[in-house]
Amino acid sequence: MDSATIIAMVSIFTAGITIAIGVIGPSLGEGKAVAVALTSLAQQPDASATITRTLFVGLAMIESTAIYCFVVSMILIFANPFWNYFVTQAAG
Amino acid sequence: MDSATIIAMVSIFTAGITIAIGVIGPSLGEGKAVAVALTSLAQQPDASATITRTLFVGLAMIESTAIYCFVVSMILIFANPFWNYFVTQAAG
Amino acid sequence: MDSATIIAMVSIFTAGITIAIGVIGPSLGEGKAVAVALTSLAQQPDASATITRTLFVGLAMIESTAIYCFVVSMILIFANPFWNYFVTQAAG
Amino acid sequence: MDSATIIAMVSIFTAGITIAIGVIGPSLGEGKAVAVALTSLAQQPDASATITRTLFVGLAMIESTAIYCFVVSMILIFANPFWNYFVTQAAG
Amino acid sequence: MDSATIIAMVSIFTAGITIAIGVIGPSLGEGKAVAVALTSLAQQPDASATITRTLFVGLAMIESTAIYCFVVSMILIFANPFWNYFVTQAAG
Amino acid sequence: MDSATIIAMVSIFTAGITIAIGVIGPSLGEGKAVAVALTSLAQQPDASATITRTLFVGLAMIESTAIYCFVVSMILIFANPFWNYFVTQAAG
Amino acid sequence: MDSATIIAMVSIFTAGITIAIGVIGPSLGEGKAVAVALTSLAQQPDASATITRTLFVGLAMIESTAIYCFVVSMILIFANPFWNYFVTQAAG
Amino acid sequence: MDSATIIAMVSIFTAGITIAIGVIGPSLGEGKAVAVALTSLAQQPDASATITRTLFVGLAMIESTAIYCFVVSMILIFANPFWNYFVTQAAG
Amino acid sequence: MDSATIIAMVSIFTAGITIAIGVIGPSLGEGKAVAVALTSLAQQPDASATITRTLFVGLAMIESTAIYCFVVSMILIFANPFWNYFVTQAAG
Amino acid sequence: MDSATIIAMVSIFTAGITIAIGVIGPSLGEGKAVAVALTSLAQQPDASATITRTLFVGLAMIESTAIYCFVVSMILIFANPFWNYFVTQAAG
Amino acid sequence: MDSATIIAMVSIFTAGITIAIGVIGPSLGEGKAVAVALTSLAQQPDASATITRTLFVGLAMIESTAIYCFVVSMILIFANPFWNYFVTQAAG
Amino acid sequence: MDSATIIAMVSIFTAGITIAIGVIGPSLGEGKAVAVALTSLAQQPDASATITRTLFVGLAMIESTAIYCFVVSMILIFANPFWNYFVTQAAG
Amino acid sequence: MDSATIIAMVSIFTAGITIAIGVIGPSLGEGKAVAVALTSLAQQPDASATITRTLFVGLAMIESTAIYCFVVSMILIFANPFWNYFVTQAAG
Amino acid sequence: MDSATIIAMVSIFTAGITIAIGVIGPSLGEGKAVAVALTSLAQQPDASATITRTLFVGLAMIESTAIYCFVVSMILIFANPFWNYFVTQAAG
């Protein structure tokens, strides 16, 4: 196996695993947050404005951790500096 | 094993594992959110508009994390830049 | 082992594992959603229309994550682009 | 080991593992759904028609995820395209 | 190791593991369903007809997932198409 | 290692593991069912006939999953078709 | 390593593991059943006859799953058909 | 490594692991049973005779599963038929 | 494999795993914090200022642990001192 | 590695692992039993004699399972029949 | 692989794993602390000064454990004494 | 590797692992016992003499299981009969 | 690999893993302690002096276990006696 | 690898792992004990003397199990009899 093959192999595997493991936490966290938001709305419909706003801020912060994983996954597939180095070297 | 075989092998395995592990969190999170929504609807039928709207926004955000995994899985099967590189090289 | 054998071996194994792991989350999530729906129907029979509709929308979204896995599994068995490539190459 | 042996070996192992892991989620999910249905029937015998109907729809959807695994398992044993390819090749 | 030995070895191992792992979920699910049925019977003896009928339908569906595993296990031991192929080949 | 040794080795190991893993679920499920039966009997001594009958039906179904594992384990030790094939072949 | 050594080695290891893993479920299940029996006796001393009888039937069924493992373990040590075959062959 | 060494090595390891894993379940089960017995005694001191008797029967049955493991462990160390066979053979 | 390939391979894999594992804790922690914030807002709408402020401080501290992982992951991809050393050495 | 070294190595490792794993269950079980004993004493100081006596009997039975592990561990270190055999053989 | 490559490889992998595993505990612990702080604030708005102060002290101590991991991770990347030793040696 | 090195290596590793795994159970068990003791003291200050005495007896028994592990660990480091044998042999 | 490389490699890996695993327990334990402290302060503001003092003593003891890990980690990086021995030997 | 290198390598790894795993139990146990102590103080401020004294005795006993691990860890680094033996031998 030459260097480019190894780098490609590891990049593909890591990109998949990163997003797969990385969404477990955020999706469970968001599920919990949404669930409690619905309970709160049913108990206190008058506070729906505050609850909705706080929920969206919270979801945004939790989603941000999933985005980190997606960003790393996309970088590894489409903007991988190590891959570029070895491809350039192989072509040069 | 030549490079194309290795890349194909890793891509197939990663594509499957990514979507398989990646749906565990979202499906459990959505299950919890839907379950609480049903409880809330039974307790406070009058707030059904707000509850339904918040539920759908929440489901959309949770589903988005499953979509990330599906997108990565599809990219690895049908638009894999590493695979294209090696196939082009083998053909060239 | 030649390339076609390796690709076939990995495709078979991944297809099975993908659907096997991929249904754990959705089936548990749906079980929870159905269970709570039944509790809600028993508590508030008057809201059965709203509850049933919300339940079906929720089940559809949860089932969709299982469908993703089934689709990937079927693609790997019956429409695998990597397999086609190597079979064509072996035949050509 | 020739190609047919490897494909047969992997197909057998995957077929077994797929159905074995794949029924864990559905059976637990159905157990939960049935359990809550019984509680609901005991609390609200008047709503038994609605509860039973919703239960059966839910069980059908949960069972469908187990069916996906059984289908993949059967395909791998009795209608495996990779196996057919190598057997044809060995016979040809 | 010749092909028949490998196929026999994998078939034995998979047959055992399939049924061993495959009964974990169904037995726990049935245990839960039976347990709740007993609680419901104690709370609402008048609804025993409905409860018993629903319990048996539920147990049948849960048991069906264990049956899938038993069927696959038996097929692998007594009606294994891959084994037949290699035995025929060795004898031919 | 000749074929008979391998088959014997795998059969012994699988027979033990099958029954060992296979009784975890049934024994826990039966424990739960018996436990709830005792609670129900203490709460509603008048319904003891119905409770006992339902308990025994339930235990029978749960025990059946353990029996599946015991049957497979015994088949692998005393009526193993693969072993018979290789012993016949070695003797023939 | 000759065949007899391998068979002996696997038999010893499997016999130990079978009974070790096999008693986890039954002992926890019996512990739960006994615990609930004691609670029920304290709440309803008048039903002690029914409770004790049901408890013993339940313990017998749970213990039976541990007995299956013990039987397999003893068969592997003292009445192992595979061992007998190879010892006879070595002596013959 | 000659046969006797292998058998001794596997016997030692299995004897230790068998009793180590085998006491986890019984000790937790007995802990639960004793704990509930104490609660019941505090709630219903008048039923102490029945409770104590049922507790001892239960502990005896749970302890029996630990005894199975201890017996297998002792057999493997001090009355191992496989070891005797190979030692006799080495001495003969 | 030369040194640069090894370093690149390890950096890619570690960068992905670091952010994937590293967001599990923070996302679950934030989910819990947001969920309780919503409950508190529904119970005590008057204290929304204090609650919101404390929530944001808490989310910031929890998010900081996710940021640590993201920073390490980015350093490994884009500012890796070990990679720079070996690339310089290879170029020099 | 000669036989004595292997036996010594396995004996040391097994002796440590046996007692390390073997005390997990008993210590947790005793912790639970003691904890409930203290609760019971606080609720019903008058029954302290019965509670204390039952607690000590229970602790003795749970401790006995830890003793089994300690005995096996000591036998493996100081009275190991396999070790004696090989040392005698090496000296003879 | 020469020494510097090995040291670099291990340092990169350990730096990532250290911070990834090391933030799981602190983030969950902080999530719990913040969550309870919000509940307390909603129940007892008058004690907000004491609660906030105690919360910040507690968060600081929990965060300190995450900082330990971050410090070790940074030392391994930017101030690694082992790496310096081998680089100096390679250059000298 | 000569025999003494192997024995030393295994002894060091086992001594550490034994005490590390061996304190998990006792420390959690003692934590639970102390926690309940404090609750009981707060509820029933008058019974502090009985509670304290029972607590100390219980802690002593739980601690004894940790002591077993410590004793085995110390024996392996400072009074290891296998090590003495090989050192004597090497010196003799 | 010479001795110094091996020692450096193991020291780096162990230092990272030690602090990473070692903070899981303390951070969760401190999180629980702080959380309960906040609940107690909200319920009983008058006892804030006693509560705060006991909390700080408890946090100090829990933090001490994290410090043990940090100390071992630092010793392995900056004051490793084994490393000093081999470096001295290599230089001497 | 010569003997001294192996012993050093194993000692470093074991010392780190011992303290890392060994503090999980004590820190969680102490966290639970402190948490309950705070609850008890808030409920029964009058019994603070008894509670504090019992807490400290309990913390000392739990901490003692962490100390065992720290002691073994320090012995392995700074007073390792096996290391001394091999260093003396290498120097002699």
Coordinates of N, CA and C in Angstrom, one line a residue, chain D residues 12 15-16 19 70 73-74 77, chain E residues 11-20 66-80, chain F residues 14 18 68-69 71-73 75-76 82:
Chain D
I12 N -23.2 -17.2 5.7 CA -23.8 -18.0 6.8 C -23.7 -17.2 8.1
A15 N -25.9 -14.0 8.0 CA -27.4 -14.3 8.1 C -27.8 -14.6 9.5
G16 N -27.0 -15.4 10.2 CA -27.3 -15.7 11.6 C -27.3 -14.4 12.5
I19 N -30.2 -11.7 12.0 CA -31.5 -12.0 12.6 C -31.4 -12.0 14.1
F70 N -35.1 -10.2 8.8 CA -35.4 -11.5 8.3 C -35.3 -11.6 6.8
S73 N -31.7 -11.6 5.9 CA -31.1 -12.9 6.3 C -31.5 -14.0 5.3
M74 N -32.8 -14.0 4.8 CA -33.2 -15.0 3.8 C -32.5 -14.7 2.5
I77 N -29.2 -16.2 2.4 CA -29.1 -17.6 2.4 C -29.6 -18.2 1.0
Chain E
S11 N -21.1 -22.9 10.2 CA -22.6 -23.2 10.4 C -22.9 -23.6 11.8
I12 N -22.0 -24.4 12.4 CA -22.3 -24.8 13.8 C -22.2 -23.6 14.7
F13 N -21.2 -22.9 14.6 CA -21.0 -21.7 15.5 C -22.1 -20.7 15.3
T14 N -22.5 -20.4 14.1 CA -23.5 -19.4 13.8 C -24.9 -19.9 14.3
A15 N -25.2 -21.2 14.1 CA -26.5 -21.7 14.6 C -26.6 -21.6 16.1
G16 N -25.6 -21.8 16.8 CA -25.6 -21.7 18.3 C -25.8 -20.3 18.7
I17 N -24.9 -19.4 18.1 CA -25.0 -18.0 18.5 C -26.3 -17.3 18.2
T18 N -26.8 -17.7 17.0 CA -28.1 -17.1 16.5 C -29.2 -17.3 17.5
I19 N -29.4 -18.5 18.0 CA -30.5 -18.8 18.9 C -30.2 -18.3 20.3
A20 N -28.9 -18.3 20.7 CA -28.5 -17.8 22.0 C -28.8 -16.3 22.2
A66 N -38.6 -14.8 18.1 CA -37.7 -15.9 18.5 C -37.7 -17.0 17.5
I67 N -38.9 -17.2 17.0 CA -39.1 -18.3 16.0 C -38.2 -18.0 14.7
Y68 N -38.1 -16.7 14.3 CA -37.3 -16.4 13.2 C -35.9 -16.9 13.4
C69 N -35.3 -16.6 14.6 CA -34.0 -17.1 15.0 C -33.9 -18.6 15.0
F70 N -34.9 -19.3 15.5 CA -34.9 -20.7 15.6 C -34.9 -21.3 14.2
V71 N -35.7 -20.7 13.3 CA -35.8 -21.1 11.9 C -34.4 -21.0 11.2
V72 N -33.8 -19.8 11.4 CA -32.5 -19.6 10.7 C -31.5 -20.6 11.3
S73 N -31.6 -20.9 12.6 CA -30.6 -21.8 13.2 C -30.8 -23.2 12.7
M74 N -32.1 -23.6 12.6 CA -32.4 -25.0 12.0 C -32.0 -25.1 10.6
I75 N -32.3 -24.1 9.8 CA -31.9 -24.1 8.4 C -30.3 -24.3 8.2
L76 N -29.6 -23.6 9.1 CA -28.1 -23.6 9.0 C -27.6 -25.0 9.4
I77 N -28.4 -25.8 10.3 CA -27.9 -27.1 10.7 C -28.4 -28.2 9.7
F78 N -29.7 -28.1 9.3 CA -30.3 -29.2 8.6 C -30.6 -29.0 7.1
A79 N -30.7 -27.7 6.7 CA -31.0 -27.5 5.3 C -30.2 -26.3 4.7
N80 N -28.9 -26.5 5.0 CA -28.0 -25.4 4.6 C -27.6 -25.5 3.1
Chain F
T14 N -19.5 -24.2 21.0 CA -20.8 -23.6 20.7 C -21.9 -24.2 21.6
T18 N -24.0 -21.6 23.8 CA -25.4 -21.4 23.4 C -26.3 -21.5 24.6
Y68 N -35.4 -23.9 23.3 CA -34.8 -23.8 21.9 C -33.3 -23.9 22.1
C69 N -32.7 -23.1 23.0 CA -31.3 -23.1 23.2 C -30.8 -24.5 23.6
V71 N -32.2 -27.4 23.1 CA -32.3 -28.3 22.0 C -31.1 -28.2 21.0
V72 N -30.8 -26.9 20.6 CA -29.7 -26.7 19.7 C -28.4 -27.2 20.4
S73 N -28.3 -27.0 21.7 CA -27.0 -27.4 22.4 C -26.9 -28.9 22.3
I75 N -28.4 -31.0 20.2 CA -28.2 -31.4 18.8 C -26.7 -31.3 18.4
L76 N -26.1 -30.2 18.9 CA -24.7 -30.1 18.5 C -23.8 -31.1 19.2
F82 N -23.0 -32.5 10.9 CA -21.7 -32.3 10.3 C -20.7 -33.2 10.9

